[in-house]
């Protein structure tokens, strides 16, 4: 796992995930919006299951008390099914 940066309080109650074509970042924050921890690593664009497992572990480390998680990913989403339908730059996430 990549190095995690902590600042201030380690009791993040919110987690934010940005899955990009080159880098994926997870941040932990407080209800007021202050970011208190950050993790980032190279995105595994071909193995979606491995990427999801990596994200789960990252959230557990940087925001174990998270009550809310937001995820940003480029590409069409099926909101009703909660899945990525097609992300050209992230072929491993199709249907996840």
Coordinates of N, CA, C and O in Angstrom, one line a residue:
X1 N 0.8 -1.2 0.0 CA 0.0 0.0 0.0 C 0.9 1.2 0.0 O 1.9 1.3 0.7
X2 N 0.5 2.2 -0.8 CA 1.2 3.5 -0.8 C 1.2 4.2 0.5 O 0.3 3.9 1.4
X3 N 2.1 5.1 0.7 CA 2.2 5.8 2.0 C 1.0 6.7 2.2 O 0.4 7.3 1.3
X4 N 0.5 6.7 3.4 CA -0.7 7.6 3.8 C -0.2 8.8 4.5 O 0.7 8.7 5.4
X5 N -0.7 10.0 4.1 CA -0.3 11.2 4.7 C -1.4 11.6 5.7 O -2.6 11.7 5.3
X6 N -1.0 11.9 6.9 CA -2.0 12.3 7.9 C -1.7 13.8 8.3 O -0.5 14.1 8.4
X7 N -2.7 14.5 8.6 CA -2.5 15.9 9.1 C -3.6 16.1 10.2 O -4.7 15.6 10.0
X8 N -3.3 16.8 11.2 CA -4.3 17.1 12.2 C -4.9 15.9 12.9 O -4.2 15.0 13.4
X9 N -6.2 15.8 12.8 CA -7.0 14.8 13.4 C -7.1 13.5 12.5 O -7.4 13.6 11.3
X10 N -6.9 12.4 13.1 CA -7.0 11.1 12.3 C -8.4 10.5 12.3 O -8.6 9.4 11.9
X11 N -9.4 11.2 12.8 CA -10.7 10.7 12.9 C -11.6 11.1 11.8 O -12.7 11.7 12.0
X12 N -11.2 10.8 10.6 CA -12.0 11.2 9.4 C -13.4 10.5 9.4 O -13.5 9.3 9.7
X13 N -14.4 11.3 9.2 CA -15.8 10.8 9.2 C -16.4 10.7 7.8 O -17.5 10.3 7.6
X14 N -15.6 11.2 6.8 CA -16.0 11.2 5.4 C -14.8 10.7 4.6 O -13.7 11.0 4.9
X15 N -15.1 9.9 3.5 CA -14.0 9.5 2.6 C -14.4 9.9 1.2 O -15.6 9.8 0.8
X16 N -13.4 10.4 0.5 CA -13.6 10.7 -0.9 C -12.7 9.9 -1.8 O -11.5 9.8 -1.5
X17 N -13.2 9.4 -2.9 CA -12.4 8.6 -3.8 C -12.4 9.2 -5.2 O -13.5 9.4 -5.7
X18 N -11.3 9.4 -5.8 CA -11.2 9.8 -7.2 C -10.4 8.7 -8.0 O -9.3 8.5 -7.7
X19 N -11.1 8.0 -8.9 CA -10.5 7.0 -9.7 C -10.2 7.6 -11.0 O -11.1 7.9 -11.8
X20 N -8.9 7.9 -11.3 CA -8.5 8.5 -12.5 C -7.8 7.5 -13.4 O -7.5 6.4 -13.0
X21 N -7.5 7.9 -14.6 CA -6.9 7.0 -15.6 C -5.4 6.7 -15.3 O -4.9 5.7 -15.7
X22 N -4.8 7.6 -14.5 CA -3.4 7.3 -14.1 C -3.2 7.2 -12.6 O -2.4 6.4 -12.2
X23 N -3.9 8.0 -11.9 CA -3.8 8.0 -10.4 C -5.1 7.9 -9.7 O -6.1 8.5 -10.2
X24 N -5.2 7.2 -8.7 CA -6.4 7.1 -7.8 C -6.0 7.6 -6.5 O -5.0 7.4 -5.9
X25 N -6.9 8.5 -5.9 CA -6.7 9.1 -4.7 C -7.9 8.9 -3.7 O -9.0 8.9 -4.2
X26 N -7.5 8.7 -2.5 CA -8.6 8.6 -1.4 C -8.2 9.6 -0.4 O -7.0 9.7 0.0
X27 N -9.2 10.4 0.0 CA -9.0 11.4 1.1 C -9.9 11.1 2.2 O -11.0 10.6 2.0
X28 N -9.5 11.4 3.5 CA -10.4 11.3 4.6 C -10.6 12.7 5.1 O -9.7 13.6 5.1
X29 N -11.8 13.0 5.5 CA -12.1 14.4 5.9 C -13.1 14.4 7.0 O -13.7 13.4 7.5
X30 N -13.3 15.6 7.5 CA -14.2 15.9 8.6 C -15.5 16.5 8.1 O -15.6 16.9 6.9
X31 N -16.6 16.5 8.9 CA -17.9 16.9 8.4 C -17.8 18.4 7.9 O -18.6 18.7 7.0
X32 N -16.9 19.2 8.4 CA -16.8 20.6 8.0 C -16.1 20.7 6.6 O -16.0 21.8 6.1
X33 N -15.6 19.6 6.1 CA -14.9 19.6 4.8 C -13.4 19.7 4.9 O -12.7 19.7 3.8
X34 N -12.8 19.6 6.0 CA -11.3 19.7 6.2 C -10.8 18.3 5.9 O -11.2 17.3 6.4
X35 N -9.8 18.2 5.0 CA -9.1 17.0 4.6 C -8.0 16.7 5.7 O -7.2 17.6 5.9
X36 N -8.1 15.5 6.3 CA -7.1 15.2 7.3 C -6.2 14.0 6.9 O -5.2 13.8 7.6
X37 N -6.5 13.3 5.9 CA -5.6 12.2 5.4 C -5.7 12.0 3.9 O -6.8 12.3 3.3
X38 N -4.7 11.5 3.3 CA -4.7 11.4 1.9 C -3.8 10.2 1.5 O -2.7 9.9 2.1
X39 N -4.3 9.4 0.5 CA -3.6 8.3 0.0 C -3.7 8.3 -1.6 O -4.8 8.7 -2.1
X40 N -2.7 8.0 -2.3 CA -2.8 7.9 -3.7 C -1.8 6.9 -4.3 O -0.8 6.6 -3.7
X41 N -2.2 6.3 -5.4 CA -1.4 5.3 -6.0 C -1.7 5.3 -7.5 O -2.7 5.8 -8.0
X42 N -0.9 4.6 -8.3 CA -1.1 4.4 -9.7 C -2.4 3.6 -9.9 O -2.6 2.6 -9.2
X43 N -3.3 3.9 -10.8 CA -4.5 3.2 -11.0 C -4.2 2.0 -11.8 O -3.6 2.0 -12.9
X44 N -4.7 0.8 -11.4 CA -4.6 -0.4 -12.1 C -5.9 -0.4 -13.0 O -6.9 -0.8 -12.6
X45 N -5.7 0.0 -14.3 CA -6.8 0.2 -15.2 C -7.4 -1.1 -15.7 O -8.5 -1.1 -16.3
X46 N -6.6 -2.2 -15.6 CA -7.1 -3.5 -16.2 C -7.7 -4.5 -15.2 O -8.3 -5.4 -15.7
X47 N -7.4 -4.3 -14.0 CA -7.9 -5.2 -13.0 C -8.8 -4.5 -12.0 O -8.4 -4.0 -10.9
X48 N -10.1 -4.4 -12.3 CA -11.1 -3.7 -11.5 C -11.2 -4.3 -10.1 O -11.4 -3.5 -9.1
X49 N -11.3 -5.6 -10.0 CA -11.4 -6.2 -8.7 C -10.3 -5.9 -7.8 O -10.5 -5.6 -6.6
X50 N -9.0 -5.9 -8.3 CA -7.9 -5.5 -7.5 C -7.9 -4.1 -7.1 O -7.6 -3.7 -5.9
X51 N -8.4 -3.2 -8.0 CA -8.5 -1.8 -7.7 C -9.5 -1.6 -6.6 O -9.2 -0.8 -5.6
X52 N -10.6 -2.2 -6.6 CA -11.7 -2.1 -5.6 C -11.1 -2.6 -4.3 O -11.3 -1.9 -3.2
X53 N -10.4 -3.7 -4.2 CA -9.9 -4.2 -3.0 C -8.9 -3.2 -2.4 O -8.8 -3.0 -1.2
X54 N -8.1 -2.6 -3.3 CA -7.1 -1.6 -2.8 C -7.8 -0.4 -2.2 O -7.4 0.2 -1.2
X55 N -8.9 0.0 -2.8 CA -9.7 1.2 -2.3 C -10.3 0.9 -1.0 O -10.3 1.7 -0.1
X56 N -10.8 -0.3 -0.8 CA -11.4 -0.7 0.4 C -10.4 -0.7 1.5 O -10.6 -0.1 2.6
X57 N -9.2 -1.2 1.3 CA -8.1 -1.2 2.3 C -7.7 0.3 2.6 O -7.5 0.6 3.7
X58 N -7.6 1.1 1.6 CA -7.2 2.5 1.8 C -8.2 3.2 2.7 O -7.8 3.9 3.6
X59 N -9.5 3.1 2.4 CA -10.5 3.7 3.2 C -10.5 3.2 4.6 O -10.6 4.0 5.6
X60 N -10.3 1.9 4.8 CA -10.2 1.4 6.2 C -9.0 2.0 6.9 O -9.1 2.1 8.2
X61 N -7.9 2.3 6.3 CA -6.8 2.9 6.9 C -6.9 4.4 7.2 O -6.5 4.9 8.2
X62 N -7.4 5.1 6.2 CA -7.4 6.6 6.4 C -8.7 7.2 6.9 O -8.7 8.3 7.4
X63 N -9.7 6.4 6.8 CA -11.0 6.9 7.3 C -11.9 5.8 7.9 O -13.0 5.6 7.5
X64 N -11.3 5.1 8.9 CA -12.1 4.0 9.5 C -13.4 4.3 10.1 O -14.3 3.5 10.2
X65 N -13.6 5.6 10.5 CA -14.8 6.0 11.1 C -15.8 6.7 10.0 O -16.8 7.3 10.4
X66 N -15.5 6.5 8.8 CA -16.3 7.2 7.7 C -17.7 6.7 7.8 O -18.0 5.5 7.8
X67 N -18.6 7.7 7.8 CA -20.0 7.4 7.7 C -20.6 7.6 6.3 O -21.7 7.2 6.0
X68 N -19.8 8.3 5.5 CA -20.2 8.6 4.1 C -19.0 8.5 3.2 O -17.8 8.9 3.6
X69 N -19.2 8.0 2.0 CA -18.1 7.8 1.0 C -18.6 8.3 -0.3 O -19.7 8.0 -0.8
X70 N -17.8 9.2 -0.9 CA -18.2 9.7 -2.3 C -17.1 9.2 -3.3 O -16.0 9.1 -2.9
X71 N -17.6 8.8 -4.4 CA -16.7 8.3 -5.5 C -16.9 9.1 -6.7 O -18.0 9.3 -7.2
X72 N -15.7 9.5 -7.3 CA -15.7 10.2 -8.6 C -15.0 9.3 -9.6 O -13.9 8.8 -9.3
X73 N -15.6 9.0 -10.7 CA -15.0 8.2 -11.8 C -15.5 8.7 -13.1 O -16.7 9.0 -13.3
X74 N -14.7 8.9 -14.1 CA -15.1 9.3 -15.4 C -15.7 8.2 -16.2 O -15.3 7.1 -16.1
X75 N -16.8 8.6 -16.9 CA -17.4 7.6 -17.7 C -18.9 7.4 -17.4 O -19.3 7.8 -16.3
X76 N -19.7 6.9 -18.3 CA -21.1 6.7 -18.0 C -21.4 5.7 -16.9 O -20.7 4.7 -16.7
X77 N -22.3 6.1 -16.0 CA -22.7 5.2 -14.9 C -24.2 4.9 -15.0 O -25.0 5.6 -15.5
X78 N -24.5 3.7 -14.5 CA -25.9 3.3 -14.4 C -26.3 3.5 -12.9 O -25.9 2.7 -12.0
X79 N -26.9 4.6 -12.6 CA -27.2 5.0 -11.2 C -28.1 4.0 -10.5 O -27.9 3.6 -9.4
X80 N -29.1 3.5 -11.3 CA -30.0 2.5 -10.7 C -29.3 1.2 -10.2 O -29.6 0.7 -9.2
X81 N -28.4 0.8 -11.1 CA -27.7 -0.5 -10.7 C -26.4 -0.2 -9.9 O -25.8 -1.1 -9.4
X82 N -26.0 1.1 -9.9 CA -24.8 1.5 -9.2 C -23.5 0.9 -9.8 O -22.7 0.4 -9.0
X83 N -23.4 1.0 -11.1 CA -22.2 0.4 -11.7 C -21.7 1.3 -12.9 O -22.5 2.2 -13.4
X84 N -20.5 1.1 -13.2 CA -19.8 1.8 -14.3 C -20.2 1.1 -15.5 O -19.8 -0.1 -15.6
X85 N -20.8 1.7 -16.5 CA -21.2 1.0 -17.7 C -20.1 1.0 -18.7 O -19.9 0.0 -19.4
X86 N -19.3 2.1 -18.8 CA -18.3 2.1 -19.8 C -17.3 3.3 -19.5 O -17.7 4.4 -19.4
X87 N -16.1 2.9 -19.2 CA -15.1 4.0 -18.9 C -13.9 3.6 -19.8 O -13.1 2.7 -19.5
X88 N -13.8 4.2 -21.0 CA -12.8 3.9 -22.0 C -11.4 3.8 -21.4 O -10.6 2.9 -21.7
X89 N -11.1 4.7 -20.5 CA -9.7 4.7 -19.9 C -9.6 3.8 -18.8 O -8.5 3.7 -18.2
X90 N -10.6 3.1 -18.3 CA -10.6 2.2 -17.2 C -11.3 0.9 -17.6 O -12.4 0.5 -17.0
X91 N -10.8 0.1 -18.5 CA -11.5 -1.1 -19.0 C -11.7 -2.1 -17.9 O -12.7 -2.9 -18.0
X92 N -10.9 -2.2 -16.9 CA -11.1 -3.1 -15.9 C -12.3 -2.8 -15.0 O -12.7 -3.7 -14.2
X93 N -12.9 -1.6 -15.1 CA -14.0 -1.3 -14.2 C -15.4 -1.4 -14.9 O -16.4 -1.2 -14.3
X94 N -15.4 -1.9 -16.2 CA -16.6 -2.1 -16.9 C -17.5 -3.1 -16.1 O -17.1 -4.1 -15.8
X95 N -18.7 -2.6 -15.8 CA -19.7 -3.5 -15.1 C -19.5 -3.6 -13.6 O -20.2 -4.3 -13.0
X96 N -18.6 -2.8 -13.1 CA -18.4 -2.9 -11.6 C -19.2 -1.7 -11.0 O -19.2 -0.7 -11.4

